[in-house]
Amino acid sequence: EKVEEKISETFFYNYEDICSRPFVTEDSGIPIDLLTLTHSFGYDCTRSVNLLPMDSHTLMYIAGNQVVVLDLKTKSQSYLRSSSGGGIGFITAHPTKQYFAVGEKGKKPNLIIYDYPSLRPYRILRGGTEEAYVFGDFNSAGTLLASVGSSPDYMLTIWDWKQEKIVLKSKAFSQDVFKVTFSADNEEQLTTSGSGHISACKLCHIAKKLNLLTLYTFSCKYLYIAIDVMFSWKEATHVISGTEWGNLLLWEGGLIKAELCRAGRKPCHSGPVSHVVLDEGELVTVGKDGFIRVWNFETIDAADSVDDAGLLEVEPMNELHVGRKVSLSFMSKVHDCGQPVWYAQDTNGAIWKLDLTFSNMTRDPECLYTFHSGRIEAMSVSPVTYLLATTALDRTVRIYDFIGNSQLSEIKFKQGGTALTWAPRVVNPKGGLIAVGFEDGVVRIIEVYDPKGLPALAGHTNIENAEINLKQAFKPHAAAVTALAYERNGDVLATGSKDKTVFFFAVEDEYKPIGFICVPGPVQALQWSPPSHVKSTLLILCENGFALQVPAPVPEEHDTVSTYQLKNLSTQYFHFYSIKSRIKVKNSPLEEEIALREKKKQEKEKAKLERIKQQQEMGKETEEEEPEEEPEEEPLPPLYIPEEPSPILCGFYSTPGKFWLSLGGYDSGFLYHCEFSNDHQEDPENRKDEPFEVIPIEDTDNNPIHQISFCTSRLLMFCGMQNGALRVYPLQDQDLSVNTLKAYWSFNVHDNDYGQIRGICSSYDNRFLITCGGDGNIFTFNILSPDDVHKELKAEIPSPRSGLEKEEATEDIEDPNAYNIEELKQKKEHERIMKEAEEKKNKKREELIALRHEFLFLLQKNQELPKHMQLHRKVHL
């Protein structure tokens, strides 16, 4: 028998050899360290299990293509890159915490075991799944590792991980599988769970091979996502799972034995049960309602007295309410000086430290960090210092110091933020003003200041780093605000919305409405012409393929007595017409086929003319030839034009009247150079405008550019991609062309599946680049080299306005159904018209009353006359 070589216990891989690196075009001369990751500000808290405490001062979590290793004592971060650049699916710790496993995403991804605390790669497990790992679990002895893959294979793999061997490989289930766990008291039992099913399996030795025997499959169509919340014991035939309605289900032998609730049929949790864990003989449940409850496991295990509805009433032994507006999804335990400490993941954007000892010495829940929850909607950097502002649908606006790597302040509103821009220096030289757009159509002007600059009240000291004050709130739109842009001189603020309008405001100490225009589609982006252009114009990009150009409106020129709608603002339209099909034909064998057919036709025509010429020379009469029957040619495929126009993702001015566009959908893969024409058609919908120049962009057919930004010198063009990658094109002070966009630097930083880059911008001095994505992550990068460390650099928080402390709090617009500016104007106009009409009616009524009085007076006089002189009431004329 062949003796297999065993991997040495002391063998380690070299991290530098396996981690993914940036892609750089060959022979381009672009340095590989063009950008270096310096800090991660976000947290993907909506990911189901994204918190791994290794000891009392180290937490790990996944951030896009990195595992962040966070030191709680020093607040410093270190990073482990994915080896494929395809993202990370899960992280899990070995029972001894001496190792941890990182399951990756991408084509035939790796599952890497790292040593802790050295963070050196210890083992690389290959061939366990096709596309991505979704979950992994070590057995309690730590000798085996079970992993489960995503679609299309949902592969369950058992590993002898120390020898990098697959012990067993089996298709887990035909639907989404979220979780695989070893049984709590029998290491030969496995339980997988996913969409509407739990499957209990047993490892069996058959003919010296390990096989998987499915004992039971519990199916329930009502348990869609909650079935990833379970654990099993007793030969894997006993399972407890959470539910979306807050109760617990006790399964036995493939059937639901009991549904557990609290006394009085109250649910165990008010909302979904997100995590179930067996800890030292006690059952601990974690709820989205912010409660952690501890139950007597023996009572549940012995449960049999059930009422007619199948409910079993059980009261928790202890409970902890972590806080209001807390939505816990997962927690994990470590020991600190022999005492158990729990760390919990809050999907509302926080990491908590919890004490579950339930004694008189129990500490209150401690919120260690707060973050945005969900995708980052918008971000902007200060024009004067190293401050960053972000907003999201979690209704917060946050301010970060990206040189000190800290969050300085946050402010919460009633609605989610959807757009944000920092006011330029011409508007506010101190750099303290930010305009924020919200999902209900409200725009708020907020100011950031250093409270230490305010006079301190008696007995109080201002110790906060930065404070945010609401300066003004107004509602120009009836739907979400999607874009905000200050005119280059700082005189006008333009706001765009999903309600297909663009509103203009005069920028003064208090912003005053100038008026609005209607556009053919929901607004995607707004950009004012740069100072190099003579005229100040606004480029409006709509989602549905329209681009418009309008001049900056002058308030005095527009009559806004009855409406704010600007009717006479000259508007140029561009309605994008797809030419990708034509480009593809031009660059494909079809083009050769068309040319060949044309050549054949010309040759036949030439031969015909030759024959006629010869007949004429010989003096013969030219006979009319019968046309030859030509073999029927296969018809050429028609050019494809998408029925629904491709969405415009982003764009920017090149020269006056000309602009570049990046599109999604069918038309992705190119940058299109477009120009506004002077022909004014009545209906913009009927226009078919084609770009006059196209630049193919490598690898963007299914991965379009969503964000484009430039450093202030325009030497570098930064692109944010749909798959979360960051690209940099060195322009060398040139205009965009096929040659300037050939060479590029690219790095996968955000999650490849849902981490589409939502914002990308460089600091005011071009030393740093910041990106934010759909995965809730915010990354800062050093531009050029990490050796260029600027120790002396510091973020300067703007000083407060004089008299700010005496001002009354600004009245906010809290009602999402409040009238917008135009609706208010129309309401007032309607009230004015009604008032005028009422006044006219009253005047007429008074006239009628006067006439009636006069008539009665005449009647009386008539009565007083002698009978023969009286006029009859009925007079026949």
GROMACS .gro file of N, CA, C and O in nm, residues 38-39 41 380-382 385-389 399-408 422 761-765 767-770 778-781 795:
model
  144
   38THR      N    1  -0.566   5.203   0.363
   38THR     CA    2  -0.521   5.255   0.493
   38THR      C    3  -0.621   5.229   0.605
   38THR      O    4  -0.583   5.209   0.719
   39HIS      N    5  -0.753   5.230   0.573
   39HIS     CA    6  -0.851   5.208   0.680
   39HIS      C    7  -0.986   5.166   0.623
   39HIS      O    8  -1.022   5.200   0.511
   41PHE      N    9  -1.385   5.195   0.730
   41PHE     CA   10  -1.477   5.262   0.823
   41PHE      C   11  -1.611   5.191   0.836
   41PHE      O   12  -1.684   5.213   0.930
  380SER      N   13  -1.920   6.246   0.037
  380SER     CA   14  -1.850   6.362  -0.017
  380SER      C   15  -1.739   6.399   0.080
  380SER      O   16  -1.750   6.373   0.200
  381VAL      N   17  -1.631   6.460   0.027
  381VAL     CA   18  -1.520   6.499   0.114
  381VAL      C   19  -1.514   6.651   0.128
  381VAL      O   20  -1.560   6.725   0.039
  382SER      N   21  -1.456   6.696   0.238
  382SER     CA   22  -1.442   6.839   0.264
  382SER      C   23  -1.349   6.903   0.162
  382SER      O   24  -1.249   6.843   0.123
  385THR      N   25  -1.021   7.013   0.422
  385THR     CA   26  -0.951   6.932   0.521
  385THR      C   27  -0.985   6.784   0.503
  385THR      O   28  -1.055   6.746   0.410
  386TYR      N   29  -0.935   6.698   0.596
  386TYR     CA   30  -0.949   6.553   0.581
  386TYR      C   31  -1.074   6.502   0.652
  386TYR      O   32  -1.067   6.415   0.738
  387LEU      N   33  -1.190   6.558   0.613
  387LEU     CA   34  -1.317   6.512   0.669
  387LEU      C   35  -1.401   6.452   0.557
  387LEU      O   36  -1.397   6.497   0.442
  388LEU      N   37  -1.480   6.352   0.595
  388LEU     CA   38  -1.564   6.278   0.501
  388LEU      C   39  -1.705   6.273   0.557
  388LEU      O   40  -1.723   6.251   0.677
  389ALA      N   41  -1.805   6.293   0.472
  389ALA     CA   42  -1.946   6.282   0.514
  389ALA      C   43  -2.013   6.172   0.433
  389ALA      O   44  -1.990   6.160   0.312
  399ILE      N   45  -1.995   6.185   1.006
  399ILE     CA   46  -1.873   6.260   0.971
  399ILE      C   47  -1.753   6.181   1.022
  399ILE      O   48  -1.749   6.140   1.138
  400TYR      N   49  -1.654   6.161   0.934
  400TYR     CA   50  -1.532   6.086   0.970
  400TYR      C   51  -1.409   6.174   0.951
  400TYR      O   52  -1.404   6.257   0.859
  401ASP      N   53  -1.311   6.151   1.035
  401ASP     CA   54  -1.176   6.207   1.018
  401ASP      C   55  -1.094   6.096   0.955
  401ASP      O   56  -1.061   5.998   1.021
  402PHE      N   57  -1.063   6.107   0.823
  402PHE     CA   58  -0.999   5.994   0.757
  402PHE      C   59  -0.847   5.999   0.763
  402PHE      O   60  -0.779   5.918   0.700
  403ILE      N   61  -0.793   6.093   0.840
  403ILE     CA   62  -0.648   6.085   0.867
  403ILE      C   63  -0.626   6.034   1.008
  403ILE      O   64  -0.531   5.963   1.037
  404GLY      N   65  -0.722   6.066   1.097
  404GLY     CA   66  -0.716   6.012   1.234
  404GLY      C   67  -0.788   5.879   1.245
  404GLY      O   68  -0.794   5.819   1.352
  405ASN      N   69  -0.850   5.834   1.132
  405ASN     CA   70  -0.922   5.705   1.126
  405ASN      C   71  -1.027   5.690   1.235
  405ASN      O   72  -1.031   5.591   1.307
  406SER      N   73  -1.112   5.793   1.248
  406SER     CA   74  -1.216   5.785   1.352
  406SER      C   75  -1.345   5.849   1.302
  406SER      O   76  -1.343   5.939   1.218
  407GLN      N   77  -1.456   5.798   1.358
  407GLN     CA   78  -1.586   5.862   1.331
  407GLN      C   79  -1.602   5.974   1.433
  407GLN      O   80  -1.589   5.951   1.553
  408LEU      N   81  -1.630   6.095   1.385
  408LEU     CA   82  -1.637   6.211   1.476
  408LEU      C   83  -1.777   6.236   1.528
  408LEU      O   84  -1.795   6.270   1.644
  422TRP      N   85  -2.072   6.818  -0.028
  422TRP     CA   86  -2.010   6.915   0.062
  422TRP      C   87  -2.004   7.048  -0.013
  422TRP      O   88  -1.960   7.051  -0.127
  761CYS      N   89  -1.416   5.940  -0.437
  761CYS     CA   90  -1.362   6.076  -0.447
  761CYS      C   91  -1.226   6.086  -0.378
  761CYS      O   92  -1.197   6.010  -0.285
  762SER      N   93  -1.145   6.181  -0.426
  762SER     CA   94  -1.012   6.201  -0.367
  762SER      C   95  -1.018   6.319  -0.271
  762SER      O   96  -1.104   6.407  -0.284
  763SER      N   97  -0.925   6.321  -0.176
  763SER     CA   98  -0.920   6.430  -0.079
  763SER      C   99  -0.883   6.560  -0.150
  763SER      O  100  -0.834   6.559  -0.263
  764TYR      N  101  -0.903   6.672  -0.081
  764TYR     CA  102  -0.883   6.804  -0.144
  764TYR      C  103  -0.740   6.822  -0.197
  764TYR      O  104  -0.717   6.895  -0.292
  765ASP      N  105  -0.642   6.750  -0.136
  765ASP     CA  106  -0.502   6.764  -0.178
  765ASP      C  107  -0.451   6.644  -0.259
  765ASP      O  108  -0.332   6.631  -0.284
  767ARG      N  109  -0.411   6.339  -0.186
  767ARG     CA  110  -0.325   6.241  -0.118
  767ARG      C  111  -0.398   6.113  -0.083
  767ARG      O  112  -0.337   6.009  -0.062
  768PHE      N  113  -0.534   6.122  -0.073
  768PHE     CA  114  -0.613   6.005  -0.033
  768PHE      C  115  -0.730   5.985  -0.128
  768PHE      O  116  -0.781   6.081  -0.187
  769LEU      N  117  -0.773   5.859  -0.139
  769LEU     CA  118  -0.891   5.825  -0.216
  769LEU      C  119  -0.986   5.750  -0.125
  769LEU      O  120  -0.943   5.666  -0.045
  770ILE      N  121  -1.116   5.780  -0.135
  770ILE     CA  122  -1.216   5.713  -0.051
  770ILE      C  123  -1.320   5.649  -0.143
  770ILE      O  124  -1.364   5.711  -0.240
  778ILE      N  125  -1.670   5.134   0.369
  778ILE     CA  126  -1.606   5.261   0.330
  778ILE      C  127  -1.456   5.238   0.346
  778ILE      O  128  -1.410   5.206   0.456
  779PHE      N  129  -1.381   5.252   0.237
  779PHE     CA  130  -1.236   5.230   0.243
  779PHE      C  131  -1.161   5.357   0.208
  779PHE      O  132  -1.202   5.431   0.118
  780THR      N  133  -1.049   5.381   0.278
  780THR     CA  134  -0.962   5.493   0.242
  780THR      C  135  -0.829   5.437   0.194
  780THR      O  136  -0.780   5.336   0.246
  781PHE      N  137  -0.773   5.502   0.093
  781PHE     CA  138  -0.648   5.459   0.033
  781PHE      C  139  -0.549   5.575   0.030
  781PHE      O  140  -0.589   5.690   0.009
  795ALA      N  141  -0.676   6.651   1.055
  795ALA     CA  142  -0.805   6.706   1.011
  795ALA      C  143  -0.842   6.826   1.097
  795ALA      O  144  -0.840   6.816   1.220
   0.00000   0.00000   0.00000
